mmCIF file with all atom_site columns, C-alpha atoms in Angstrom:
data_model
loop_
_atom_site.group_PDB
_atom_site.id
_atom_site.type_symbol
_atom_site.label_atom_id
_atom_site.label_alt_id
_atom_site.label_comp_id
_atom_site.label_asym_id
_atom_site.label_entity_id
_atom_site.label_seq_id
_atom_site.pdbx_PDB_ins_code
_atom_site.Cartn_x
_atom_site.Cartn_y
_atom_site.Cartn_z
_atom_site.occupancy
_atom_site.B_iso_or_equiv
_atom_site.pdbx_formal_charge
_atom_site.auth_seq_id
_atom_site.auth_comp_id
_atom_site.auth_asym_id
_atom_site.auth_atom_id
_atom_site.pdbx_PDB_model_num
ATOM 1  C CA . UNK A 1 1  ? 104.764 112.556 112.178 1.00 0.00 ? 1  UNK A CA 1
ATOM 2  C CA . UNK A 1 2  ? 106.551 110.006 114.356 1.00 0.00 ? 2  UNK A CA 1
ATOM 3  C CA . UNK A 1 3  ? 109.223 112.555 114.699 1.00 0.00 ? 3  UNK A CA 1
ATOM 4  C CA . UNK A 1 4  ? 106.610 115.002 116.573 1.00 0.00 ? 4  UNK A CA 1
ATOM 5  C CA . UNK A 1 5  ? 105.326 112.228 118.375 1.00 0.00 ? 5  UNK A CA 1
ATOM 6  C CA . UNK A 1 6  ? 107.885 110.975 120.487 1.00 0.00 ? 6  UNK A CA 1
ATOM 7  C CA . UNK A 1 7  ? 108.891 114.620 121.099 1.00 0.00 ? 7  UNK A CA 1
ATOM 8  C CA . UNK A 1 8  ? 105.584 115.412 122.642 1.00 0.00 ? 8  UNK A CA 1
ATOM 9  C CA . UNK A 1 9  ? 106.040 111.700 124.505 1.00 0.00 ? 9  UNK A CA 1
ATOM 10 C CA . UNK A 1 10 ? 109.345 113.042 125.401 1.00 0.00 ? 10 UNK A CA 1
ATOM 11 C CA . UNK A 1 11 ? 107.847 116.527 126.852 1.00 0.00 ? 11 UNK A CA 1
ATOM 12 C CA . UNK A 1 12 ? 105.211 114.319 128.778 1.00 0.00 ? 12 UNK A CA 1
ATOM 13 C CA . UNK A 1 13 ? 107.500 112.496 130.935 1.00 0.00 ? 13 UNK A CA 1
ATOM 14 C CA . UNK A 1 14 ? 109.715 114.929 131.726 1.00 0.00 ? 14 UNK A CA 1
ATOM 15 C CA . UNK A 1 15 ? 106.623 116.990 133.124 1.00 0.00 ? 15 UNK A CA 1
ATOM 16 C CA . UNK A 1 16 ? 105.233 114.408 134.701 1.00 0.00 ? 16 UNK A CA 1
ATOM 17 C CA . UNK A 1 17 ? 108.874 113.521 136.751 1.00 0.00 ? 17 UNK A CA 1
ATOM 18 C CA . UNK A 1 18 ? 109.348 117.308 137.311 1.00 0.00 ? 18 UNK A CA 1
ATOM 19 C CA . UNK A 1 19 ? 105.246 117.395 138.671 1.00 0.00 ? 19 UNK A CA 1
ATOM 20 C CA . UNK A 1 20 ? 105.760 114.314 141.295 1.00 0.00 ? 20 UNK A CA 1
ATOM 21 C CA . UNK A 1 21 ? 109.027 115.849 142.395 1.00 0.00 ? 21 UNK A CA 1
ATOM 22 C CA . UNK A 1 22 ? 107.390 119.242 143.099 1.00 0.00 ? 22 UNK A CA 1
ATOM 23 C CA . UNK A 1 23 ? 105.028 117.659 145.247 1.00 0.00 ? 23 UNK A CA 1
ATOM 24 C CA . UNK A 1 24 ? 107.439 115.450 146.832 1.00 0.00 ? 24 UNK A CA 1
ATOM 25 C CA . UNK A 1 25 ? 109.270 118.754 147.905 1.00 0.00 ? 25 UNK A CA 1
ATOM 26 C CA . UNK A 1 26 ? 106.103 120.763 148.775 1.00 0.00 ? 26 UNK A CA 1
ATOM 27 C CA . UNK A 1 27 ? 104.959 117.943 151.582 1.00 0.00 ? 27 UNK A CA 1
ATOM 28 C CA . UNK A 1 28 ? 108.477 117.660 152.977 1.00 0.00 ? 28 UNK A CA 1
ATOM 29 C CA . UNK A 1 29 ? 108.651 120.511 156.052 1.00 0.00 ? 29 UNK A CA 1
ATOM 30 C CA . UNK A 1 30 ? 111.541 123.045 155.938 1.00 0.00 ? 30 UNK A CA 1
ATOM 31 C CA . UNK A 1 31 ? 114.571 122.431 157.224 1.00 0.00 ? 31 UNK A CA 1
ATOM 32 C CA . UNK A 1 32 ? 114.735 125.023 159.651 1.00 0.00 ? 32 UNK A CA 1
ATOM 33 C CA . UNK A 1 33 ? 111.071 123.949 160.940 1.00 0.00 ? 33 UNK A CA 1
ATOM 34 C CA . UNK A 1 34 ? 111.644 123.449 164.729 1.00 0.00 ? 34 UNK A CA 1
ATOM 35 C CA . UNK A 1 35 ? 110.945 119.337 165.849 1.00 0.00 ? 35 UNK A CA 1
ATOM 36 C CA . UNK A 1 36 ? 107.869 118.052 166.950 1.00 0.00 ? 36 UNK A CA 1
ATOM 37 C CA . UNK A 1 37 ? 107.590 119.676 170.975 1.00 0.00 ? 37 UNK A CA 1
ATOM 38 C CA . UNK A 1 38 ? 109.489 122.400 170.480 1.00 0.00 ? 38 UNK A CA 1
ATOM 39 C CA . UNK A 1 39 ? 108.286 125.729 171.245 1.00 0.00 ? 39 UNK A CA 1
ATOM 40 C CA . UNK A 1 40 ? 106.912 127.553 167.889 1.00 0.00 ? 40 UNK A CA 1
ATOM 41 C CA . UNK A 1 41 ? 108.277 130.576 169.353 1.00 0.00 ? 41 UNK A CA 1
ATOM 42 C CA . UNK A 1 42 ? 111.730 129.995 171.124 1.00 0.00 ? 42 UNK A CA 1
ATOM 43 C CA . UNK A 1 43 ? 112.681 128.574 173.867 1.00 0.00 ? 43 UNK A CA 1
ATOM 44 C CA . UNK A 1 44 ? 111.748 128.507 177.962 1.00 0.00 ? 44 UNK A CA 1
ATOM 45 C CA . UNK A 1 45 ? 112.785 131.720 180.122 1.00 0.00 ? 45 UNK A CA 1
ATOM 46 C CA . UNK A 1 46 ? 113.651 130.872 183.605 1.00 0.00 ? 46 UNK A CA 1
ATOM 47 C CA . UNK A 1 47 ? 114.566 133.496 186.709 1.00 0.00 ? 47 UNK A CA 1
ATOM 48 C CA . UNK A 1 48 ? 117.805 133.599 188.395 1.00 0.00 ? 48 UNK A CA 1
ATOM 49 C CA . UNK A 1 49 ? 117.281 132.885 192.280 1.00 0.00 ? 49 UNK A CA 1
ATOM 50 C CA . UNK A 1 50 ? 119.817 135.569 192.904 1.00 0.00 ? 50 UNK A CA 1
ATOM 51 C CA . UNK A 1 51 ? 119.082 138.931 191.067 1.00 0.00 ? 51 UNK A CA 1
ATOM 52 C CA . UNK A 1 52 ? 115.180 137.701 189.647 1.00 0.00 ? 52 UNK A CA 1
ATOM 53 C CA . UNK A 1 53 ? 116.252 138.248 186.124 1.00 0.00 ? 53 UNK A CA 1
ATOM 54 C CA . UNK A 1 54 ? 114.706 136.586 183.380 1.00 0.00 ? 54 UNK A CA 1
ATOM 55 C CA . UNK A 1 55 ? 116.948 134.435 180.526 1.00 0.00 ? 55 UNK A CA 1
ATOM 56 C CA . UNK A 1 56 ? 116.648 131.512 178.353 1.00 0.00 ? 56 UNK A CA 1
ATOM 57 C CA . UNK A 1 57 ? 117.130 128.010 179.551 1.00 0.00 ? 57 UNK A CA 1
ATOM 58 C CA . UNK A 1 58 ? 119.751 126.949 177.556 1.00 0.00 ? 58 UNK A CA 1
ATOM 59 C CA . UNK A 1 59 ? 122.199 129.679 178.963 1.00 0.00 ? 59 UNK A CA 1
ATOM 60 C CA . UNK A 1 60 ? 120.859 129.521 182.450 1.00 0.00 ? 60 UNK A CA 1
ATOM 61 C CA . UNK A 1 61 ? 123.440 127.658 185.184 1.00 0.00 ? 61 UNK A CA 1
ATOM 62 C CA . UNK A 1 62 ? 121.003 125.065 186.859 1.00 0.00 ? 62 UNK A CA 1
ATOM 63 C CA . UNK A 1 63 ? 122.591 123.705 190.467 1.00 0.00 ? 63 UNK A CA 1
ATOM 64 C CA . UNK A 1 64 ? 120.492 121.419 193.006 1.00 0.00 ? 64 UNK A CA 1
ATOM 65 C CA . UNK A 1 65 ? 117.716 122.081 190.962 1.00 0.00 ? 65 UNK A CA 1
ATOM 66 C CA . UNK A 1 66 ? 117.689 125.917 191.163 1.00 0.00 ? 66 UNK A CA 1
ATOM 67 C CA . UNK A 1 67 ? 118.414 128.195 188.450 1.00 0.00 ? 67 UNK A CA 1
ATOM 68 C CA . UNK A 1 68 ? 121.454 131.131 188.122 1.00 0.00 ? 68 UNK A CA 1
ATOM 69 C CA . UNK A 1 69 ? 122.042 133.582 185.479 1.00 0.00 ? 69 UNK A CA 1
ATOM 70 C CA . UNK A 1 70 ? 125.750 133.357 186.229 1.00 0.00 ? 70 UNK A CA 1
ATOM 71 C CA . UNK A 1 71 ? 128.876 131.688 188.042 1.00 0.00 ? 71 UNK A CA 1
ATOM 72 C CA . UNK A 1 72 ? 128.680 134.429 190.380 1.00 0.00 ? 72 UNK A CA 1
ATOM 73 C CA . UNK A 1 73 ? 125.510 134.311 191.511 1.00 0.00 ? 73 UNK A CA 1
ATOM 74 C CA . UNK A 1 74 ? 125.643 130.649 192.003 1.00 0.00 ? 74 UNK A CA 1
ATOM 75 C CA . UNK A 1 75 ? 128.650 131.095 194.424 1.00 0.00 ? 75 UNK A CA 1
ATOM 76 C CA . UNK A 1 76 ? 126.778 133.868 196.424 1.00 0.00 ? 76 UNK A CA 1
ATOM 77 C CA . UNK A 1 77 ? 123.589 131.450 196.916 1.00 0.00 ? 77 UNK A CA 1
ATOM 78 C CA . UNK A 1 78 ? 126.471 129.049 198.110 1.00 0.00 ? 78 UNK A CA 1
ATOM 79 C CA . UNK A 1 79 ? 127.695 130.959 200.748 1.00 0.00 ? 79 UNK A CA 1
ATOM 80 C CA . UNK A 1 80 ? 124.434 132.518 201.588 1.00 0.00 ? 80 UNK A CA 1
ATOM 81 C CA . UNK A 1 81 ? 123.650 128.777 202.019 1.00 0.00 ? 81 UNK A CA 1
ATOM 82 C CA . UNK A 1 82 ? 126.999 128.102 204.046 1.00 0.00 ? 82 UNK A CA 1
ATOM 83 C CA . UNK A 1 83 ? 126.307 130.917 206.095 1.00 0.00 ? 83 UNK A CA 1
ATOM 84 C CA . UNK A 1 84 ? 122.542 129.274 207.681 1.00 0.00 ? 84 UNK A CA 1
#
């Protein structure tokens, strides 16, 4: 009888360890979970001041606070702005 006791004592904690660990995993977010003030559903699109096309942020070339898709079009605004 003792036997059977301290098995189902045994049983009982191991639950109860595996049942607070579940939880602690269930409240903890994802890891891929974007941070706190990023966009839920990418990132920012900006427009080239050259050509008008559309592209994300973080591959846009950003020079005296205007925005080019590429090298090129930044050194066309340059001479377009060397040219005034």
């Amino acid at each position: 009888m003792a036997k059977l006791l301290l098995v189902v004592a045994v049983f009982t904690v191991v639950y109860l360890i595996l049942r607070s660990y579940k939880r602690k995993i269930d409240k903890a977010p994802p890891p891929g979970q974007p941070k706190h003030g990023d966009s839920k559903h990418g990132e920012d699109m900006v427009r080239c001041r050259v050509c008008g096309i559309h592209l994300p942020k973080s591959e846009a070339i950003t020079s005296r606070g205007e925005i080019f898709c590429t090298r090129e079009h930044l050194q066309l605004a340059d001479r377009e702005s060397d040219g005034r």
